């Protein structure tokens, strides 16, 4: 509304639509003329026509001027899949809006608002900002440590047990078949094994100073008086006088793994008119508490004897309890009745079952052994079914060991959980490499553990390596010898190139030794 003396008036900004405006003249005594009117068509702002670009994690949206009948006061931005429920996300008076986002796909809505508060229809655009380099690597590397752990567990401990069995059996071919067809647990299993052991194979001695090479260091005794004597029998530990009726001598402790088999052996003399004596294997937990002793005792009087048959007869085999961390070989006697003496020598602990191998002071095995094991297992119960195929090849030479284990398994449970897994583990002198492929129906992974991985290609009679993953100067490196075609975005903290060609570039800071600009300047530089 306008009151005043004028032939024209500015009524401000009007709502959109068709508006009728009236005017009347008044004289000095308040008499009015007949009102006259006209219509004014007020258009709402144009819906913004959005154009978007993604620069890494940054979203940039622009649009042309949305002005129609009245000037634009600003633009409102929302984000959401549907405009009616989209969240208010910002506003601007410019025709450019920039936002740094987390990785994902988003729909943005922009509405123009004119000076009278009239809103345009919303314009929308869907944008997919890239993750940051850290975010992308975190997603790609998620749970890969578990994949590597699974790869390391392929055939874990199997090659060691296989070689230990091969050492015990010698050169042999064995086959074991198991069939269970009654009850809820159904099982069919075939295990075939071939092994070859060189004549004279000697397992390493787990006891340091088992032959008293270093006096009586780290040996313990139930009574004092033991001395080191070197004579025709070599270095021996002897209790010459004051032998009690019952007693023991215990070797330095060796590392032990729960569930593993160990064999203890030695040579001794026991001069007495009665009583029993012999060797045993004792295990201890992490606190040093004894977990028990397995012994083989013999009656009567005897002397040292340089015969392997004697060591075999007197050797003792024991399985380490689950909590065992160390073990020792012990010599035990009971019922000693005379003034005779006691002596021990050449004591040995070795991993593996009977018979014992000859004495050595070395910790590493000497000799060669090779073995192959093939195992096929099918198992079914009321709530699960499983099939496993496992092949293992292993060799050991003078303590150095190499093995290959291939394992494939499929499993299904009553709850609908499915899993398929295939892997190869190669272990050579403690260094592990291999591949693992698994699939649980929802996701799959293929993980390779190697120092260098290459894809080779034969080109015109020569071999090319277009793709290589390895290490250069200690830094993990991917090498591409050829053309890299990327239909997407390359995320990088830095780029070092000999030549760069780009149609459009966005540069925040430029350092240049020389800049050459070509073109006529039309449309800007």
mmCIF file of C-alpha atoms in Angstrom, residues 178-467:
data_model
loop_
_atom_site.group_PDB
_atom_site.id
_atom_site.type_symbol
_atom_site.label_atom_id
_atom_site.label_comp_id
_atom_site.label_asym_id
_atom_site.label_seq_id
_atom_site.Cartn_x
_atom_site.Cartn_y
_atom_site.Cartn_z
ATOM 1 C CA UNK A 178 38.245 -94.635 8.632
ATOM 2 C CA UNK A 179 34.521 -95.178 8.093
ATOM 3 C CA UNK A 180 31.815 -94.310 10.647
ATOM 4 C CA UNK A 181 28.236 -94.965 9.526
ATOM 5 C CA UNK A 182 26.398 -95.160 12.828
ATOM 6 C CA UNK A 183 25.040 -92.375 15.008
ATOM 7 C CA UNK A 184 24.734 -88.676 14.268
ATOM 8 C CA UNK A 185 28.372 -88.277 13.239
ATOM 9 C CA UNK A 186 29.066 -89.783 9.813
ATOM 10 C CA UNK A 187 32.701 -89.894 8.714
ATOM 11 C CA UNK A 188 34.678 -91.196 5.759
ATOM 12 C CA UNK A 189 38.414 -90.532 5.732
ATOM 13 C CA UNK A 190 41.422 -91.743 3.767
ATOM 14 C CA UNK A 191 44.995 -90.816 4.729
ATOM 15 C CA UNK A 192 47.880 -92.002 2.574
ATOM 16 C CA UNK A 193 51.491 -91.307 3.408
ATOM 17 C CA UNK A 194 54.825 -92.096 1.811
ATOM 18 C CA UNK A 195 58.152 -91.312 3.426
ATOM 19 C CA UNK A 196 61.856 -91.835 2.878
ATOM 20 C CA UNK A 197 64.539 -91.427 5.538
ATOM 21 C CA UNK A 198 68.247 -91.524 4.820
ATOM 22 C CA UNK A 199 70.271 -94.132 6.676
ATOM 23 C CA UNK A 200 71.918 -92.581 9.738
ATOM 24 C CA UNK A 201 69.425 -89.769 10.253
ATOM 25 C CA UNK A 202 70.034 -88.074 13.624
ATOM 26 C CA UNK A 203 67.550 -85.747 15.301
ATOM 27 C CA UNK A 204 68.936 -82.701 17.071
ATOM 28 C CA UNK A 205 69.411 -82.658 20.840
ATOM 29 C CA UNK A 206 67.052 -80.246 22.591
ATOM 30 C CA UNK A 207 69.210 -80.344 25.740
ATOM 31 C CA UNK A 208 72.101 -77.921 25.853
ATOM 32 C CA UNK A 209 74.957 -79.651 27.729
ATOM 33 C CA UNK A 210 73.311 -83.081 27.527
ATOM 34 C CA UNK A 211 76.737 -84.701 27.250
ATOM 35 C CA UNK A 212 78.357 -82.503 29.919
ATOM 36 C CA UNK A 213 80.269 -80.542 27.322
ATOM 37 C CA UNK A 214 80.102 -77.579 29.733
ATOM 38 C CA UNK A 215 80.789 -79.296 33.043
ATOM 39 C CA UNK A 216 77.574 -79.698 35.096
ATOM 40 C CA UNK A 217 76.122 -76.342 34.004
ATOM 41 C CA UNK A 218 72.348 -76.081 34.509
ATOM 42 C CA UNK A 219 72.002 -79.658 35.742
ATOM 43 C CA UNK A 220 70.197 -80.130 39.065
ATOM 44 C CA UNK A 221 70.507 -83.021 41.495
ATOM 45 C CA UNK A 222 68.538 -84.305 44.468
ATOM 46 C CA UNK A 223 71.737 -84.528 46.510
ATOM 47 C CA UNK A 224 75.170 -82.965 46.481
ATOM 48 C CA UNK A 225 78.430 -84.675 45.649
ATOM 49 C CA UNK A 226 78.058 -85.041 41.883
ATOM 50 C CA UNK A 227 81.270 -84.432 39.916
ATOM 51 C CA UNK A 228 82.376 -84.372 36.290
ATOM 52 C CA UNK A 229 84.779 -87.167 35.358
ATOM 53 C CA UNK A 230 86.416 -87.608 31.956
ATOM 54 C CA UNK A 231 87.827 -91.039 31.181
ATOM 55 C CA UNK A 232 87.485 -93.745 28.539
ATOM 56 C CA UNK A 233 83.694 -93.279 28.692
ATOM 57 C CA UNK A 234 84.027 -89.601 27.836
ATOM 58 C CA UNK A 235 82.538 -86.827 29.964
ATOM 59 C CA UNK A 236 80.285 -88.293 32.657
ATOM 60 C CA UNK A 237 78.510 -87.043 35.760
ATOM 61 C CA UNK A 238 79.020 -89.320 38.757
ATOM 62 C CA UNK A 239 77.958 -89.611 42.361
ATOM 63 C CA UNK A 240 80.799 -91.695 43.786
ATOM 64 C CA UNK A 241 79.962 -91.761 47.500
ATOM 65 C CA UNK A 242 77.031 -91.162 49.759
ATOM 66 C CA UNK A 243 74.439 -92.371 47.268
ATOM 67 C CA UNK A 244 71.001 -92.125 48.943
ATOM 68 C CA UNK A 245 68.407 -94.843 48.571
ATOM 69 C CA UNK A 246 66.317 -92.654 46.296
ATOM 70 C CA UNK A 247 67.389 -89.755 44.112
ATOM 71 C CA UNK A 248 67.425 -88.049 40.754
ATOM 72 C CA UNK A 249 69.433 -85.957 38.302
ATOM 73 C CA UNK A 250 67.636 -83.488 35.995
ATOM 74 C CA UNK A 251 68.951 -82.027 32.742
ATOM 75 C CA UNK A 252 68.789 -78.375 31.667
ATOM 76 C CA UNK A 253 65.263 -77.598 30.513
ATOM 77 C CA UNK A 254 64.314 -77.457 26.861
ATOM 78 C CA UNK A 255 61.352 -75.666 25.174
ATOM 79 C CA UNK A 256 58.250 -77.853 24.828
ATOM 80 C CA UNK A 257 54.954 -77.477 22.987
ATOM 81 C CA UNK A 258 51.754 -78.893 24.404
ATOM 82 C CA UNK A 259 50.546 -81.944 22.488
ATOM 83 C CA UNK A 260 53.932 -82.694 20.896
ATOM 84 C CA UNK A 261 55.771 -85.987 21.380
ATOM 85 C CA UNK A 262 59.245 -86.030 22.929
ATOM 86 C CA UNK A 263 61.715 -88.866 23.437
ATOM 87 C CA UNK A 264 64.341 -88.925 26.183
ATOM 88 C CA UNK A 265 67.366 -91.213 26.216
ATOM 89 C CA UNK A 266 70.786 -91.599 27.796
ATOM 90 C CA UNK A 267 73.386 -93.996 29.132
ATOM 91 C CA UNK A 268 74.008 -94.762 32.816
ATOM 92 C CA UNK A 269 75.563 -97.100 35.341
ATOM 93 C CA UNK A 270 73.937 -98.124 38.612
ATOM 94 C CA UNK A 271 76.084 -100.106 41.044
ATOM 95 C CA UNK A 272 73.840 -101.588 43.700
ATOM 96 C CA UNK A 273 72.695 -104.881 45.082
ATOM 97 C CA UNK A 274 69.032 -103.996 44.570
ATOM 98 C CA UNK A 275 66.735 -101.215 43.433
ATOM 99 C CA UNK A 276 65.464 -99.782 40.161
ATOM 100 C CA UNK A 277 66.609 -96.919 37.944
ATOM 101 C CA UNK A 278 66.086 -95.415 34.522
ATOM 102 C CA UNK A 279 65.391 -92.334 32.450
ATOM 103 C CA UNK A 280 62.245 -90.230 32.263
ATOM 104 C CA UNK A 281 60.821 -87.051 30.719
ATOM 105 C CA UNK A 282 59.347 -84.374 32.986
ATOM 106 C CA UNK A 283 57.302 -81.343 31.827
ATOM 107 C CA UNK A 284 56.730 -77.962 33.478
ATOM 108 C CA UNK A 285 54.185 -75.157 33.025
ATOM 109 C CA UNK A 286 54.919 -71.431 32.664
ATOM 110 C CA UNK A 287 55.165 -71.056 36.451
ATOM 111 C CA UNK A 288 57.801 -73.791 36.608
ATOM 112 C CA UNK A 289 55.474 -76.278 38.307
ATOM 113 C CA UNK A 290 56.008 -79.921 37.409
ATOM 114 C CA UNK A 291 53.249 -81.461 35.296
ATOM 115 C CA UNK A 292 54.439 -85.025 35.923
ATOM 116 C CA UNK A 293 57.169 -87.417 34.844
ATOM 117 C CA UNK A 294 57.020 -90.374 32.459
ATOM 118 C CA UNK A 295 59.669 -92.984 33.310
ATOM 119 C CA UNK A 296 60.955 -96.392 32.261
ATOM 120 C CA UNK A 297 62.745 -98.089 35.210
ATOM 121 C CA UNK A 298 64.929 -101.207 35.190
ATOM 122 C CA UNK A 299 65.976 -103.579 37.977
ATOM 123 C CA UNK A 300 69.432 -104.319 39.291
ATOM 124 C CA UNK A 301 73.044 -103.501 38.680
ATOM 125 C CA UNK A 302 74.508 -102.382 35.299
ATOM 126 C CA UNK A 303 77.381 -100.435 33.701
ATOM 127 C CA UNK A 304 77.809 -97.949 30.845
ATOM 128 C CA UNK A 305 77.391 -99.558 27.406
ATOM 129 C CA UNK A 306 78.282 -98.166 23.966
ATOM 130 C CA UNK A 307 75.357 -99.692 22.093
ATOM 131 C CA UNK A 308 72.435 -97.961 20.375
ATOM 132 C CA UNK A 309 70.268 -100.977 21.214
ATOM 133 C CA UNK A 310 70.743 -100.162 24.886
ATOM 134 C CA UNK A 311 69.680 -96.540 24.301
ATOM 135 C CA UNK A 312 66.638 -97.767 22.393
ATOM 136 C CA UNK A 313 65.594 -100.092 25.216
ATOM 137 C CA UNK A 314 66.048 -97.448 27.885
ATOM 138 C CA UNK A 315 64.476 -94.548 25.986
ATOM 139 C CA UNK A 316 61.158 -93.099 27.116
ATOM 140 C CA UNK A 317 58.480 -91.363 25.034
ATOM 141 C CA UNK A 318 56.050 -88.786 26.436
ATOM 142 C CA UNK A 319 53.370 -86.399 25.152
ATOM 143 C CA UNK A 320 53.695 -82.867 26.514
ATOM 144 C CA UNK A 321 50.579 -81.712 28.435
ATOM 145 C CA UNK A 322 48.629 -78.818 26.926
ATOM 146 C CA UNK A 323 50.078 -76.286 29.399
ATOM 147 C CA UNK A 324 53.680 -77.448 29.086
ATOM 148 C CA UNK A 325 56.293 -74.858 28.108
ATOM 149 C CA UNK A 326 59.516 -76.656 29.099
ATOM 150 C CA UNK A 327 60.747 -80.181 29.743
ATOM 151 C CA UNK A 328 63.786 -82.052 30.994
ATOM 152 C CA UNK A 329 65.275 -85.525 30.853
ATOM 153 C CA UNK A 330 65.689 -87.034 34.322
ATOM 154 C CA UNK A 331 67.560 -90.038 35.679
ATOM 155 C CA UNK A 332 65.720 -91.556 38.658
ATOM 156 C CA UNK A 333 66.655 -94.334 41.062
ATOM 157 C CA UNK A 334 64.980 -96.040 44.007
ATOM 158 C CA UNK A 335 66.099 -98.666 46.522
ATOM 159 C CA UNK A 336 69.870 -98.195 46.234
ATOM 160 C CA UNK A 337 71.309 -100.388 49.034
ATOM 161 C CA UNK A 338 75.120 -100.631 48.760
ATOM 162 C CA UNK A 339 78.068 -98.288 48.718
ATOM 163 C CA UNK A 340 78.234 -98.473 44.922
ATOM 164 C CA UNK A 341 78.239 -95.332 42.756
ATOM 165 C CA UNK A 342 75.904 -93.869 40.098
ATOM 166 C CA UNK A 343 76.764 -92.212 36.778
ATOM 167 C CA UNK A 344 75.087 -90.791 33.651
ATOM 168 C CA UNK A 345 76.259 -89.585 30.249
ATOM 169 C CA UNK A 346 75.121 -88.696 26.706
ATOM 170 C CA UNK A 347 71.631 -87.557 27.708
ATOM 171 C CA UNK A 348 69.357 -86.447 24.905
ATOM 172 C CA UNK A 349 65.861 -85.064 24.344
ATOM 173 C CA UNK A 350 64.461 -85.066 20.828
ATOM 174 C CA UNK A 351 61.123 -84.103 19.372
ATOM 175 C CA UNK A 352 59.350 -87.100 17.937
ATOM 176 C CA UNK A 353 58.475 -90.626 18.906
ATOM 177 C CA UNK A 354 60.520 -93.757 19.595
ATOM 178 C CA UNK A 355 63.012 -95.073 18.678
ATOM 179 C CA UNK A 356 65.608 -92.473 19.669
ATOM 180 C CA UNK A 357 68.320 -91.495 17.234
ATOM 181 C CA UNK A 358 72.031 -91.573 18.184
ATOM 182 C CA UNK A 359 73.431 -89.016 20.600
ATOM 183 C CA UNK A 360 74.543 -85.631 19.317
ATOM 184 C CA UNK A 361 75.334 -82.392 21.082
ATOM 185 C CA UNK A 362 74.059 -80.383 18.104
ATOM 186 C CA UNK A 363 70.637 -78.760 18.258
ATOM 187 C CA UNK A 364 69.956 -79.280 14.530
ATOM 188 C CA UNK A 365 69.017 -82.507 12.806
ATOM 189 C CA UNK A 366 71.576 -84.293 10.632
ATOM 190 C CA UNK A 367 70.479 -86.289 7.620
ATOM 191 C CA UNK A 368 67.665 -86.197 5.099
ATOM 192 C CA UNK A 369 63.996 -87.126 5.239
ATOM 193 C CA UNK A 370 61.125 -86.577 2.801
ATOM 194 C CA UNK A 371 57.420 -87.275 3.121
ATOM 195 C CA UNK A 372 54.118 -86.829 1.289
ATOM 196 C CA UNK A 373 50.700 -87.011 2.911
ATOM 197 C CA UNK A 374 47.304 -86.953 1.184
ATOM 198 C CA UNK A 375 44.164 -86.668 3.277
ATOM 199 C CA UNK A 376 40.522 -86.710 2.154
ATOM 200 C CA UNK A 377 37.775 -86.289 4.758
ATOM 201 C CA UNK A 378 33.988 -86.135 4.416
ATOM 202 C CA UNK A 379 32.039 -85.486 7.611
ATOM 203 C CA UNK A 380 28.303 -84.998 8.139
ATOM 204 C CA UNK A 381 26.105 -84.565 11.194
ATOM 205 C CA UNK A 382 22.604 -83.344 11.947
ATOM 206 C CA UNK A 383 23.681 -79.702 11.914
ATOM 207 C CA UNK A 384 26.736 -79.497 9.615
ATOM 208 C CA UNK A 385 28.483 -81.030 6.617
ATOM 209 C CA UNK A 386 32.136 -80.646 5.693
ATOM 210 C CA UNK A 387 34.537 -81.891 3.030
ATOM 211 C CA UNK A 388 38.299 -81.373 3.308
ATOM 212 C CA UNK A 389 41.112 -82.266 0.912
ATOM 213 C CA UNK A 390 44.663 -81.687 2.124
ATOM 214 C CA UNK A 391 48.027 -82.467 0.478
ATOM 215 C CA UNK A 392 51.377 -81.930 2.185
ATOM 216 C CA UNK A 393 54.920 -82.304 0.861
ATOM 217 C CA UNK A 394 57.811 -81.844 3.280
ATOM 218 C CA UNK A 395 61.567 -82.350 3.373
ATOM 219 C CA UNK A 396 64.192 -81.829 6.062
ATOM 220 C CA UNK A 397 67.947 -81.815 5.579
ATOM 221 C CA UNK A 398 70.369 -81.244 8.458
ATOM 222 C CA UNK A 399 67.746 -79.251 10.343
ATOM 223 C CA UNK A 400 66.659 -77.088 7.391
ATOM 224 C CA UNK A 401 63.059 -77.670 6.372
ATOM 225 C CA UNK A 402 60.788 -76.885 3.411
ATOM 226 C CA UNK A 403 57.137 -77.757 2.916
ATOM 227 C CA UNK A 404 54.125 -77.159 0.687
ATOM 228 C CA UNK A 405 50.597 -77.654 1.983
ATOM 229 C CA UNK A 406 47.487 -77.314 -0.172
ATOM 230 C CA UNK A 407 44.126 -77.326 1.550
ATOM 231 C CA UNK A 408 40.601 -77.079 0.138
ATOM 232 C CA UNK A 409 37.471 -77.197 2.264
ATOM 233 C CA UNK A 410 33.744 -76.565 1.974
ATOM 234 C CA UNK A 411 31.342 -76.361 4.893
ATOM 235 C CA UNK A 412 27.600 -75.902 5.371
ATOM 236 C CA UNK A 413 25.627 -75.605 8.603
ATOM 237 C CA UNK A 414 21.988 -76.021 9.502
ATOM 238 C CA UNK A 415 21.688 -72.264 10.043
ATOM 239 C CA UNK A 416 22.500 -71.643 6.374
ATOM 240 C CA UNK A 417 26.109 -70.563 6.870
ATOM 241 C CA UNK A 418 28.270 -71.575 3.919
ATOM 242 C CA UNK A 419 32.003 -71.376 3.452
ATOM 243 C CA UNK A 420 34.481 -72.444 0.803
ATOM 244 C CA UNK A 421 38.224 -72.049 1.241
ATOM 245 C CA UNK A 422 41.307 -72.952 -0.771
ATOM 246 C CA UNK A 423 44.894 -72.139 0.075
ATOM 247 C CA UNK A 424 48.515 -73.024 -0.530
ATOM 248 C CA UNK A 425 51.172 -72.479 2.120
ATOM 249 C CA UNK A 426 54.867 -72.715 1.207
ATOM 250 C CA UNK A 427 57.283 -72.586 4.131
ATOM 251 C CA UNK A 428 61.019 -72.668 3.470
ATOM 252 C CA UNK A 429 63.392 -72.357 6.419
ATOM 253 C CA UNK A 430 60.711 -70.500 8.375
ATOM 254 C CA UNK A 431 59.785 -68.041 5.596
ATOM 255 C CA UNK A 432 56.130 -68.326 4.564
ATOM 256 C CA UNK A 433 54.517 -67.506 1.229
ATOM 257 C CA UNK A 434 51.235 -68.580 -0.299
ATOM 258 C CA UNK A 435 47.751 -67.744 -1.495
ATOM 259 C CA UNK A 436 44.318 -67.956 0.085
ATOM 260 C CA UNK A 437 40.910 -67.800 -1.611
ATOM 261 C CA UNK A 438 37.709 -67.899 0.424
ATOM 262 C CA UNK A 439 34.002 -67.254 -0.100
ATOM 263 C CA UNK A 440 31.201 -67.207 2.473
ATOM 264 C CA UNK A 441 28.372 -66.383 0.071
ATOM 265 C CA UNK A 442 28.349 -62.709 1.071
ATOM 266 C CA UNK A 443 31.921 -61.716 0.241
ATOM 267 C CA UNK A 444 35.060 -63.273 -1.164
ATOM 268 C CA UNK A 445 38.772 -62.574 -0.757
ATOM 269 C CA UNK A 446 41.899 -63.571 -2.641
ATOM 270 C CA UNK A 447 45.072 -62.855 -0.683
ATOM 271 C CA UNK A 448 48.638 -63.420 -1.845
ATOM 272 C CA UNK A 449 51.638 -63.400 0.485
ATOM 273 C CA UNK A 450 54.852 -63.019 -1.541
ATOM 274 C CA UNK A 451 57.779 -60.623 -1.760
ATOM 275 C CA UNK A 452 57.185 -60.027 -5.473
ATOM 276 C CA UNK A 453 54.156 -60.640 -7.689
ATOM 277 C CA UNK A 454 54.308 -60.220 -11.476
ATOM 278 C CA UNK A 455 52.096 -60.587 -14.530
ATOM 279 C CA UNK A 456 54.134 -61.583 -17.592
ATOM 280 C CA UNK A 457 53.251 -61.272 -21.248
ATOM 281 C CA UNK A 458 54.942 -62.590 -24.371
ATOM 282 C CA UNK A 459 55.286 -59.794 -26.940
ATOM 283 C CA UNK A 460 57.012 -60.361 -30.277
ATOM 284 C CA UNK A 461 59.143 -63.145 -28.896
ATOM 285 C CA UNK A 462 60.199 -61.284 -25.758
ATOM 286 C CA UNK A 463 58.792 -61.388 -22.257
ATOM 287 C CA UNK A 464 57.289 -58.216 -20.808
ATOM 288 C CA UNK A 465 56.173 -57.576 -17.245
ATOM 289 C CA UNK A 466 53.337 -55.050 -17.467
ATOM 290 C CA UNK A 467 52.404 -55.396 -13.774
#
